[in-house]
Tab-separated table of C-alpha atoms and ligand atoms in Angstrom:
chain	number	residue	atom	x	y	z
A	1	MET	CA	0.000	0.000	0.000
A	2	GLY	CA	1.028	3.639	-0.194
A	3	GLY	CA	2.936	5.184	-3.080
A	4	HIS	CA	4.109	8.409	-4.577
A	5	PHE	CA	0.911	9.752	-6.010
A	6	LYS	CA	-1.269	12.062	-4.035
A	7	LEU	CA	-4.872	10.988	-3.727
A	8	ARG	CA	-7.524	13.648	-4.206
A	9	VAL	CA	-10.363	13.623	-1.683
A	10	ASP	CA	-13.167	16.184	-1.754
A	11	ILE	CA	-15.151	17.073	1.367
A	12	ARG	CA	-18.406	18.959	1.109
A	13	SER	CA	-20.912	19.770	3.866
A	14	MET	CA	-24.386	19.524	2.413
A	15	HIS	CA	-25.806	21.521	5.336
A	16	GLU	CA	-25.024	25.090	6.319
A	17	ASN	CA	-25.745	25.379	10.023
A	18	VAL	CA	-26.501	23.080	12.947
A	19	THR	CA	-29.199	20.675	11.747
A	20	GLY	CA	-29.620	18.559	8.602
A	21	SER	CA	-26.126	17.177	9.092
A	22	CYS	CA	-24.795	15.560	5.906
A	23	THR	CA	-21.211	15.476	4.642
A	24	LEU	CA	-20.280	14.134	1.213
A	25	VAL	CA	-16.821	12.642	0.700
A	26	ILE	CA	-15.561	11.944	-2.826
A	27	VAL	CA	-12.421	9.842	-3.275
A	28	HIS	CA	-10.901	10.304	-6.739
A	29	ALA	CA	-9.667	6.734	-7.178
A	30	PRO	CA	-8.204	5.799	-10.577
A	31	GLU	CA	-10.933	3.176	-11.184
A	32	GLY	CA	-13.643	5.743	-10.579
A	33	LYS	CA	-14.870	8.046	-7.870
A	34	ILE	CA	-15.969	6.584	-4.537
A	35	LYS	CA	-18.678	8.752	-2.971
A	36	PHE	CA	-19.906	8.253	0.562
A	37	LEU	CA	-21.890	10.158	3.176
A	38	ILE	CA	-21.231	10.893	6.806
A	39	ASP	CA	-24.751	11.282	8.300
A	40	CYS	CA	-27.945	12.304	6.556
A	41	GLY	CA	-30.109	14.129	9.089
A	42	LEU	CA	-33.281	16.162	9.144
A	43	TYR	CA	-33.342	19.915	9.287
A	44	GLN	CA	-35.125	20.892	12.488
A	45	GLY	CA	-36.286	24.138	13.993
A	46	GLU	CA	-35.126	26.331	11.126
A	47	GLU	CA	-37.777	28.482	9.499
A	48	ASN	CA	-37.490	26.752	6.114
A	49	ALA	CA	-36.694	23.317	7.573
A	50	ASP	CA	-39.556	21.615	5.763
A	51	GLU	CA	-38.464	22.989	2.412
A	52	LEU	CA	-34.820	22.056	3.033
A	53	ASN	CA	-35.839	18.511	3.997
A	54	ARG	CA	-37.830	18.075	0.799
A	55	ASP	CA	-35.270	19.640	-1.541
A	56	PRO	CA	-33.554	17.275	-3.954
A	57	PHE	CA	-30.213	16.040	-2.606
A	58	ARG	CA	-27.362	17.922	-4.222
A	59	PHE	CA	-25.885	14.567	-5.288
A	60	ASP	CA	-27.281	11.439	-6.904
A	61	PRO	CA	-28.275	8.955	-4.143
A	62	GLU	CA	-27.651	6.071	-6.580
A	63	GLU	CA	-23.982	7.042	-6.793
A	64	ILE	CA	-23.379	6.870	-3.042
A	65	SER	CA	-21.417	3.739	-2.062
A	66	PHE	CA	-22.208	3.742	1.662
A	67	ILE	CA	-23.353	5.871	4.602
A	68	ILE	CA	-21.796	6.266	8.016
A	69	ALA	CA	-24.277	7.197	10.771
A	70	THR	CA	-22.272	8.830	13.602
A	71	HIS	CA	-25.076	8.807	16.204
A	72	ASN	CA	-28.799	8.416	16.749
A	73	HIS	CA	-29.910	12.056	16.720
A	74	THR	CA	-32.600	12.948	14.193
A	75	ASP	CA	-30.565	15.829	12.799
A	76	HIS	CA	-27.915	13.241	11.874
A	77	VAL	CA	-30.005	10.258	10.702
A	78	GLY	CA	-33.558	11.483	9.970
A	79	ARG	CA	-33.240	11.707	6.177
A	80	ILE	CA	-31.700	8.252	5.697
A	81	PRO	CA	-35.111	6.707	4.761
A	82	LEU	CA	-35.578	9.531	2.231
A	83	LEU	CA	-32.248	8.639	0.710
A	84	PHE	CA	-33.490	5.056	0.184
A	85	ARG	CA	-36.763	6.336	-1.232
A	86	ARG	CA	-34.791	8.374	-3.747
A	87	GLY	CA	-32.703	5.506	-5.043
A	88	TYR	CA	-29.938	4.767	-2.557
A	89	VAL	CA	-29.154	1.031	-2.548
A	90	GLY	CA	-26.139	0.758	-0.201
A	91	LYS	CA	-25.599	0.013	3.476
A	92	VAL	CA	-25.764	2.149	6.605
A	93	HIS	CA	-22.745	1.547	8.825
A	94	THR	CA	-23.035	2.442	12.475
A	95	THR	CA	-22.234	1.262	16.006
A	96	LYS	CA	-24.145	-1.568	17.683
A	97	ASP	CA	-25.988	0.720	20.105
A	98	THR	CA	-26.935	3.229	17.420
A	99	ALA	CA	-28.261	0.331	15.348
A	100	LYS	CA	-30.464	-0.733	18.300
A	101	MET	CA	-31.932	2.761	18.614
A	102	LEU	CA	-32.427	3.626	14.921
A	103	ARG	CA	-35.698	1.695	14.797
A	104	LEU	CA	-37.163	4.067	17.376
A	105	SER	CA	-35.770	7.308	15.985
A	106	LEU	CA	-36.543	6.685	12.310
A	107	SER	CA	-40.087	5.437	13.017
A	108	ASP	CA	-40.681	8.486	15.195
A	109	SER	CA	-39.361	10.823	12.482
A	110	GLU	CA	-41.719	9.182	10.002
A	111	LYS	CA	-44.671	9.785	12.337
A	112	VAL	CA	-43.763	13.404	13.056
A	113	LEU	CA	-43.186	14.167	9.354
A	114	LYS	CA	-46.512	12.531	8.479
A	115	LEU	CA	-48.402	14.678	11.005
A	116	ASN	CA	-46.615	17.734	9.710
A	117	ALA	CA	-47.478	16.859	6.086
A	118	GLU	CA	-51.152	16.335	7.020
A	119	GLU	CA	-51.267	19.663	8.825
A	120	TYR	CA	-49.887	21.593	5.860
A	121	GLY	CA	-51.479	19.491	3.087
A	122	LEU	CA	-48.136	18.237	1.773
A	123	THR	CA	-47.148	14.837	0.390
A	124	TYR	CA	-45.435	12.411	2.791
A	125	MET	CA	-41.658	12.660	2.692
A	126	TYR	CA	-41.173	8.966	3.306
A	127	SER	CA	-43.167	5.990	4.529
A	128	GLN	CA	-42.785	3.208	7.110
A	129	SER	CA	-41.631	0.932	4.281
A	130	ASP	CA	-38.757	3.343	3.518
A	131	VAL	CA	-37.909	3.176	7.229
A	132	TYR	CA	-37.911	-0.665	7.105
A	133	ASN	CA	-35.799	-0.581	3.956
A	134	ALA	CA	-33.244	1.632	5.722
A	135	LEU	CA	-33.285	-0.536	8.880
A	136	ASN	CA	-32.815	-3.718	6.834
A	137	ASN	CA	-29.621	-2.246	5.425
A	138	VAL	CA	-28.040	-1.203	8.728
A	139	ILE	CA	-24.739	-2.915	9.523
A	140	PRO	CA	-23.798	-2.657	13.216
A	141	HIS	CA	-20.124	-2.550	14.198
A	142	GLU	CA	-18.225	-2.887	17.462
A	143	PHE	CA	-16.113	0.036	18.625
A	144	GLU	CA	-12.432	-0.231	17.639
A	145	GLN	CA	-13.102	-2.934	15.025
A	146	GLU	CA	-11.963	-1.827	11.592
A	147	PHE	CA	-14.207	-2.625	8.620
A	148	GLU	CA	-13.952	-1.921	4.909
A	149	PRO	CA	-17.294	-0.791	3.397
A	150	VAL	CA	-15.684	-0.633	-0.057
A	151	PRO	CA	-12.188	-1.717	-1.075
A	152	GLY	CA	-9.724	1.040	-0.221
A	153	VAL	CA	-11.796	2.729	2.502
A	154	LYS	CA	-11.317	1.424	6.043
A	155	VAL	CA	-13.469	2.722	8.862
A	156	THR	CA	-13.134	2.387	12.646
A	157	PHE	CA	-15.570	3.698	15.245
A	158	TYR	CA	-14.221	5.001	18.561
A	159	MET	CA	-16.235	6.022	21.613
A	160	ASN	CA	-17.687	9.526	21.959
A	161	GLY	CA	-19.377	10.940	25.086
A	162	HIS	CA	-21.956	12.923	23.107
A	163	LEU	CA	-24.545	10.128	23.281
A	164	ILE	CA	-24.749	6.414	23.998
A	165	GLY	CA	-23.606	4.683	20.791
A	166	ALA	CA	-22.081	7.876	19.339
A	167	ALA	CA	-18.839	7.445	17.435
A	168	LEU	CA	-15.718	9.338	16.575
A	169	THR	CA	-15.131	7.902	13.118
A	170	HIS	CA	-11.656	7.221	11.783
A	171	ILE	CA	-11.583	6.846	7.997
A	172	HIS	CA	-8.410	5.512	6.419
A	173	ILE	CA	-8.417	5.791	2.634
A	174	ALA	CA	-5.691	3.687	1.068
A	175	ILE	CA	-5.721	3.180	-2.698
A	176	PRO	CA	-2.765	1.163	-4.071
A	177	GLY	CA	-0.121	3.444	-5.576
A	178	PHE	CA	-1.317	6.519	-3.638
A	179	GLU	CA	-0.413	8.067	-0.313
A	180	PRO	CA	-3.185	7.263	2.185
A	181	VAL	CA	-5.545	9.947	3.478
A	182	GLU	CA	-6.833	9.800	7.053
A	183	ILE	CA	-9.940	11.590	8.266
A	184	ILE	CA	-11.529	11.867	11.714
A	185	ALA	CA	-15.245	12.698	11.504
A	186	MET	CA	-16.328	13.841	14.948
A	187	GLY	CA	-20.091	13.941	14.430
A	188	ASP	CA	-21.230	15.764	17.550
A	189	TYR	CA	-18.650	15.543	20.313
A	190	LYS	CA	-18.303	15.467	24.089
A	191	GLU	CA	-15.439	14.084	26.104
A	192	ASP	CA	-17.451	12.242	28.747
A	193	ASN	CA	-20.892	10.943	29.650
A	194	ASN	CA	-22.617	10.143	32.962
A	195	PHE	CA	-23.938	6.845	31.644
A	196	PHE	CA	-20.795	5.160	30.302
A	197	LYS	CA	-17.030	5.462	30.517
A	198	VAL	CA	-15.564	6.881	27.320
A	199	LYS	CA	-12.420	5.136	26.155
A	200	GLN	CA	-9.924	7.543	24.586
A	201	LEU	CA	-8.658	7.296	21.016
A	202	PRO	CA	-5.564	5.094	20.799
A	203	ASN	CA	-2.168	6.805	20.546
A	204	SER	CA	-1.680	5.479	17.029
A	205	VAL	CA	-4.570	7.689	15.873
A	206	PHE	CA	-3.325	10.743	17.792
A	207	LYS	CA	0.086	10.280	16.171
A	208	SER	CA	-1.103	9.904	12.580
A	209	ASN	CA	-1.488	12.703	10.030
A	210	VAL	CA	-5.180	13.464	10.025
A	211	HIS	CA	-7.780	15.743	8.600
A	212	ILE	CA	-10.472	16.470	11.200
A	213	ILE	CA	-14.084	17.331	10.399
A	214	THR	CA	-15.481	18.918	13.531
A	215	GLU	CA	-18.747	20.297	14.835
A	216	SER	CA	-18.803	23.807	16.294
A	217	THR	CA	-22.236	24.089	17.958
A	218	TYR	CA	-20.675	25.735	21.041
A	219	GLY	CA	-17.643	27.142	19.213
A	220	TYR	CA	-18.363	30.575	20.701
A	221	VAL	CA	-18.160	29.811	24.404
A	222	ASP	CA	-15.637	28.444	26.904
A	223	SER	CA	-16.670	25.757	29.378
A	224	THR	CA	-15.981	28.219	32.221
A	225	GLU	CA	-18.619	30.611	30.831
A	226	ALA	CA	-21.122	27.911	29.890
A	227	ALA	CA	-24.311	27.202	31.797
A	228	LYS	CA	-23.766	26.558	35.497
A	229	PRO	CA	-25.749	23.778	37.162
A	230	VAL	CA	-28.927	25.371	38.504
A	231	PHE	CA	-31.478	22.621	37.896
A	232	ALA	CA	-31.377	20.995	41.344
A	233	GLN	CA	-31.593	24.333	43.158
A	234	ASN	CA	-34.401	25.465	40.827
A	235	ILE	CA	-36.460	22.357	41.611
A	236	VAL	CA	-35.962	22.830	45.366
A	237	GLU	CA	-37.056	26.488	45.146
A	238	ILE	CA	-40.033	25.799	42.909
A	239	LEU	CA	-41.376	22.990	45.077
A	240	GLU	CA	-41.189	25.174	48.191
A	241	GLU	CA	-43.811	27.493	46.711
A	242	LYS	CA	-45.575	25.616	43.947
A	243	ASN	CA	-47.347	22.316	43.437
A	244	LEU	CA	-46.432	21.181	39.970
A	245	VAL	CA	-43.241	21.163	37.902
A	246	LEU	CA	-43.516	20.076	34.280
A	247	ILE	CA	-40.177	19.196	32.688
A	248	PRO	CA	-40.332	18.802	28.901
A	249	VAL	CA	-37.491	16.460	27.870
A	250	PHE	CA	-36.052	14.912	24.728
A	251	ALA	CA	-36.953	11.218	24.717
A	252	LEU	CA	-33.363	10.124	24.265
A	253	ALA	CA	-30.574	11.029	26.699
A	254	ARG	CA	-31.972	14.262	28.190
A	255	GLY	CA	-34.922	12.415	29.748
A	256	GLN	CA	-32.670	9.771	31.301
A	257	GLU	CA	-30.165	12.424	32.475
A	258	VAL	CA	-32.904	14.363	34.248
A	259	LEU	CA	-34.297	11.213	35.915
A	260	TYR	CA	-30.785	10.415	37.145
A	261	GLU	CA	-30.390	13.973	38.480
A	262	LEU	CA	-33.715	13.644	40.361
A	263	LYS	CA	-32.509	10.348	41.823
A	264	LYS	CA	-29.305	12.051	43.043
A	265	MET	CA	-31.402	14.862	44.533
A	266	GLN	CA	-33.383	12.289	46.496
A	267	GLU	CA	-30.142	10.698	47.703
A	268	ARG	CA	-28.835	14.124	48.768
A	269	LYS	CA	-32.178	14.694	50.537
A	270	GLN	CA	-32.859	17.771	48.394
A	271	LEU	CA	-36.004	16.171	47.049
A	272	PRO	CA	-38.447	14.478	49.458
A	273	MET	CA	-39.214	10.899	48.480
A	274	ASP	CA	-42.950	11.469	48.961
A	275	ILE	CA	-43.150	13.850	46.006
A	276	PRO	CA	-44.187	11.620	43.096
A	277	ILE	CA	-42.405	11.811	39.748
A	278	PHE	CA	-44.546	10.944	36.724
A	279	ILE	CA	-43.158	10.073	33.313
A	280	ASP	CA	-45.205	10.273	30.137
A	281	GLY	CA	-44.401	9.595	26.470
A	282	LYS	CA	-44.047	6.248	24.710
A	283	LEU	CA	-40.780	7.026	22.925
A	284	PHE	CA	-39.283	8.311	26.182
A	285	MET	CA	-40.217	5.091	27.963
A	286	ASP	CA	-38.942	2.950	25.077
A	287	TYR	CA	-35.537	4.629	25.330
A	288	CYS	CA	-35.568	4.248	29.131
A	289	HIS	CA	-36.151	0.532	28.597
A	290	LEU	CA	-33.213	0.288	26.185
A	291	TYR	CA	-30.998	2.132	28.695
A	292	ARG	CA	-31.941	-0.294	31.437
A	293	TYR	CA	-31.725	-3.563	29.574
A	294	SER	CA	-30.031	-3.327	26.225
A	295	LEU	CA	-27.533	-0.544	25.595
A	296	ASP	CA	-23.912	-0.646	26.663
A	297	ILE	CA	-24.177	1.696	29.643
A	298	ALA	CA	-22.249	1.255	32.908
A	299	ASP	CA	-23.849	-1.411	35.143
A	300	GLU	CA	-24.165	0.968	38.092
A	301	MET	CA	-26.130	3.380	35.868
A	302	ARG	CA	-28.830	0.897	34.830
A	303	ASP	CA	-30.853	1.843	37.866
A	304	PHE	CA	-31.139	5.540	37.066
A	305	TYR	CA	-34.811	5.804	38.033
A	306	PRO	CA	-35.611	7.959	41.077
A	307	LYS	CA	-37.800	6.512	43.826
A	308	ASN	CA	-41.557	7.095	43.671
A	309	MET	CA	-41.471	7.234	39.864
A	310	ASN	CA	-44.761	6.406	38.163
A	311	VAL	CA	-45.756	5.908	34.565
A	312	MET	CA	-48.590	8.325	33.838
A	313	ASN	CA	-51.872	6.634	33.098
A	314	LYS	CA	-53.387	8.550	30.208
A	315	ASP	CA	-56.913	8.118	31.583
A	316	HIS	CA	-55.875	9.831	34.815
A	317	ARG	CA	-53.726	12.529	33.227
A	318	GLU	CA	-56.196	15.353	33.717
A	319	GLU	CA	-57.172	14.311	37.219
A	320	ILE	CA	-53.539	14.051	38.327
A	321	ILE	CA	-52.679	17.445	36.873
A	322	ARG	CA	-55.707	19.124	38.455
A	323	SER	CA	-54.951	17.833	41.941
A	324	ARG	CA	-53.075	20.391	44.044
A	325	SER	CA	-50.620	17.951	45.625
A	326	LYS	CA	-46.931	18.448	44.871
A	327	LYS	CA	-45.578	16.522	41.879
A	328	ILE	CA	-43.023	16.466	39.076
A	329	ILE	CA	-43.971	15.416	35.542
A	330	LEU	CA	-41.414	14.598	32.846
A	331	THR	CA	-42.722	14.353	29.327
A	332	THR	CA	-41.777	14.723	25.681
A	333	SER	CA	-41.041	16.640	23.582
A	334	GLY	CA	-38.231	18.817	24.855
A	335	MET	CA	-39.363	21.933	22.992
A	336	GLY	CA	-43.048	21.380	23.816
A	337	ASN	CA	-44.190	20.987	20.206
A	338	HIS	CA	-44.796	17.259	20.040
A	339	GLY	CA	-45.849	14.401	22.269
A	340	PRO	CA	-47.908	14.710	25.458
A	341	ALA	CA	-46.211	18.058	26.290
A	342	GLN	CA	-48.611	19.643	23.799
A	343	GLU	CA	-51.515	18.543	26.023
A	344	TYR	CA	-49.885	19.359	29.346
A	345	ILE	CA	-48.728	22.876	28.547
A	346	PRO	CA	-52.193	24.389	27.837
A	347	MET	CA	-53.517	22.798	31.055
A	348	ILE	CA	-50.705	24.267	33.135
A	349	VAL	CA	-49.739	27.576	31.584
A	350	GLU	CA	-52.531	29.571	33.283
A	351	ARG	CA	-51.832	28.129	36.742
A	352	LYS	CA	-49.825	30.270	39.127
A	353	ASP	CA	-49.006	27.261	41.304
A	354	SER	CA	-47.029	25.617	38.482
A	355	CYS	CA	-43.711	25.881	36.713
A	356	ILE	CA	-42.538	24.601	33.324
A	357	HIS	CA	-38.817	23.924	33.437
A	358	PHE	CA	-37.064	23.526	30.077
A	359	VAL	CA	-33.796	21.606	30.143
A	360	GLY	CA	-32.525	21.981	26.592
A	361	PHE	CA	-32.372	24.158	23.526
A	362	THR	CA	-35.709	25.487	22.264
A	363	ALA	CA	-35.687	26.441	18.573
A	364	PRO	CA	-37.305	29.662	17.360
A	365	GLY	CA	-40.943	29.035	16.435
A	366	THR	CA	-41.475	26.308	19.041
A	367	ILE	CA	-43.853	26.481	22.002
A	368	GLY	CA	-40.863	26.316	24.343
A	369	ARG	CA	-39.237	29.372	22.796
A	370	ALA	CA	-42.538	31.278	22.799
A	371	LEU	CA	-43.012	30.582	26.524
A	372	LEU	CA	-39.437	31.524	27.393
A	373	GLU	CA	-39.752	34.823	25.552
A	374	ALA	CA	-43.219	35.758	26.878
A	375	ASN	CA	-43.769	37.967	29.911
A	376	GLU	CA	-46.238	37.083	32.631
A	377	GLY	CA	-49.717	38.030	31.456
A	378	ASP	CA	-48.842	37.780	27.749
A	379	GLU	CA	-51.009	35.731	25.459
A	380	VAL	CA	-48.955	32.848	24.066
A	381	ASP	CA	-49.726	30.893	20.886
A	382	LEU	CA	-49.615	27.208	21.865
A	383	GLY	CA	-50.404	25.799	18.437
A	384	MET	CA	-53.925	24.457	19.042
A	385	CYS	CA	-54.904	27.388	21.254
A	386	SER	CA	-53.697	30.606	22.852
A	387	LYS	CA	-53.396	31.053	26.613
A	388	ILE	CA	-52.315	33.717	29.060
A	389	LYS	CA	-48.973	32.918	30.618
A	390	LYS	CA	-49.378	32.842	34.386
A	391	CYS	CA	-47.155	29.937	35.402
A	392	GLU	CA	-43.443	30.314	35.993
A	393	ILE	CA	-41.012	29.336	33.229
A	394	ARG	CA	-37.412	28.334	33.882
A	395	PHE	CA	-34.565	27.055	31.761
A	396	THR	CA	-31.138	25.483	32.167
A	397	GLY	CA	-28.501	24.677	29.571
A	398	GLU	CA	-26.413	22.580	31.974
A	399	PHE	CA	-27.345	19.230	30.406
A	400	SER	CA	-25.691	20.118	27.071
A	401	THR	CA	-23.863	17.207	25.438
A	402	HIS	CA	-21.655	19.260	23.138
A	403	ALA	CA	-18.054	20.192	23.918
A	404	LYS	CA	-17.419	23.909	24.360
A	405	ARG	CA	-14.667	25.558	22.329
A	406	ASP	CA	-11.859	25.082	24.896
A	407	GLU	CA	-12.836	21.413	25.261
A	408	LEU	CA	-12.689	20.930	21.490
A	409	LEU	CA	-9.311	22.684	21.451
A	410	LYS	CA	-8.037	20.378	24.205
A	411	PHE	CA	-9.009	17.386	22.066
A	412	PHE	CA	-7.347	18.794	18.923
A	413	LYS	CA	-4.139	19.426	20.893
A	414	CYS	CA	-3.806	15.677	21.560
A	415	PHE	CA	-2.918	15.138	17.891
A	416	SER	CA	0.687	15.370	16.704
A	417	ASN	CA	-0.144	16.566	13.245
A	418	ILE	CA	-3.466	17.872	11.955
A	419	ARG	CA	-3.260	18.343	8.182
A	420	SER	CA	-6.484	20.311	8.151
A	421	LEU	CA	-9.264	21.173	10.546
A	422	LEU	CA	-12.601	21.481	8.752
A	423	ILE	CA	-15.324	23.238	10.707
A	424	GLN	CA	-19.017	22.549	10.194
A	425	HIS	CA	-22.234	22.063	12.197
A	426	GLY	CA	-22.459	25.551	13.706
A	427	GLU	CA	-24.154	28.867	13.021
A	428	GLU	CA	-22.440	30.837	10.249
A	429	ASP	CA	-20.714	33.427	12.456
A	430	VAL	CA	-19.824	30.787	15.067
A	431	LYS	CA	-18.026	28.649	12.471
A	432	ASP	CA	-15.984	31.692	11.386
A	433	SER	CA	-15.083	32.828	14.892
A	434	PHE	CA	-14.249	29.261	15.976
A	435	ALA	CA	-11.971	28.914	12.912
A	436	GLU	CA	-10.133	32.086	13.932
A	437	TYR	CA	-9.882	30.844	17.532
A	438	CYS	CA	-8.352	27.532	16.347
A	439	ARG	CA	-5.950	29.268	13.936
A	440	ASN	CA	-4.626	31.350	16.832
A	441	LYS	CA	-4.375	28.574	19.381
A	442	LEU	CA	-3.274	25.432	17.516
A	443	ASP	CA	0.347	24.969	16.505
A	444	ASN	CA	-0.091	21.334	15.444
A	445	CYS	CA	-2.508	22.202	12.654
A	446	LYS	CA	-1.561	23.188	9.108
A	447	SER	CA	-4.803	24.855	8.055
A	448	VAL	CA	-8.276	25.595	9.331
A	449	GLU	CA	-11.219	25.965	6.953
A	450	VAL	CA	-14.962	26.431	7.301
A	451	LEU	CA	-17.239	23.982	5.479
A	452	GLY	CA	-20.663	24.877	4.090
A	453	ASN	CA	-21.627	27.811	1.889
A	454	ALA	CA	-21.414	25.531	-1.158
A	455	ARG	CA	-17.657	25.116	-0.638
A	456	THR	CA	-15.810	21.923	-1.448
A	457	VAL	CA	-12.480	21.422	0.271
A	458	VAL	CA	-10.097	19.425	-1.917
A	459	LEU	CA	-7.393	17.688	0.063
A	460	ASP	CA	-4.689	15.038	-0.163
A	461	SER	CA	-2.436	13.325	2.382
A	462	TRP	CA	-0.474	16.539	2.921
A	463	GLY	CA	-3.145	19.142	3.325
A	464	ILE	CA	-5.724	21.256	1.546
A	465	LYS	CA	-5.035	21.662	-2.179
A	466	LYS	CA	-7.793	24.073	-3.046
A	467	ILE	CA	-11.325	25.174	-2.265
A	468	ILE	CA	-13.999	25.095	-4.926
A	469	ASP	CA	-17.079	27.260	-4.739
A	470	GLU	CA	-19.953	25.065	-5.854
A	471	ARG	CA	-21.991	28.035	-6.919
A	472	LEU	CA	-19.507	28.432	-9.777
A	473	ARG	CA	-19.559	24.787	-10.933
A	474	CYS	CA	-22.039	21.982	-10.471
A	475	ASN	CA	-20.495	18.765	-11.674
A	476	LEU	CA	-17.750	17.336	-9.511
B	1	ZN	ZN1	-26.089	14.988	18.297
């Protein structure tokens, strides 16, 4: 293997900002181009998300050799069934735990998209049979076990604290006669996770010459300035005065994190055991079940449920909410727009003895964002109805599972030689400022470039050769 010729590899982000994650890699092998995708997610929360999701892919799905799914978040995997519907015939390579969860996330995406299409009189984006087709073509892999999806491209998944099953993906492209090209695709990244111990990348990877494709969601803030933990104190304060706390959660990861935090509060005696905790939402409970019995989480974390936790009986939902005894309710969705949260919020928002506590990002246009921005006494549009905001609203960003910019920098500094650092998956100005930050602070990195904006970065084993603006040419 190896050789004197330099191999051309093109990298193009097919998404501009944070959601809709999709990166196209084109290897210019002498026998023909090899094209593959890293993730193919749904656009979410953006104003024109629906339009972006339905747009034709800016590549031919039939020409894609394989897909790598870095982790089971909808903004990274939610358009995979659409890809199959539009002619993709290859495999989806992912980790074992992501493979176990894809059934839930893709079926849920299909349901949500269907409801959305019905509401706006649009055609369905994809069907359950497209979901089954995608699931039937998933190939699960162990961490640290190299596989070769097509001859010449070797892939290894390493652990990533962002989410259970999430991978840091090492791609080693070795075409006979050419110098190999190595890429690390970070997906979304965090160093650690409460639910499992993250094994570091091996030294051999840190010592190799790599191109890194990184996210930059929090590329504007240092960990020291990021959200401080306030959740536990908030809950204590709220329950002193009020009867009901509603916590809208994401079904996967955030919900389990919050349950674990409530359990720790009980152990610290911050939360009396006699205050019942109700959970509601089928997808949320399905993920809880996987955490307890199926996914590769630490044994001591399997029992993350707090005491006095009850599954909400739908028939008693209204009665339980109306009663004035103290209680905590966790339900989906995290931004309030889907799931049972849509029913709870209108019942609670006009009650002064209640609080809705958001625990994650709320996109513009969602019920969560509207509530956070409204003043007391304002009329708030809750989708199906409008109500006067009388309850308290709180928020914390402490449960974030993305590395902040200094934490990303710390990771990049572990490498001996970064040929290029390619920044994507962030708001436009954040990507630019994070690029500048990395240029100033990294002395082990040859060049830093921002992906997106219809730019294709052309690289070889040594570094970036050129950048092509796709708006000027269409056929790569
Ligand atoms: Zn993610």
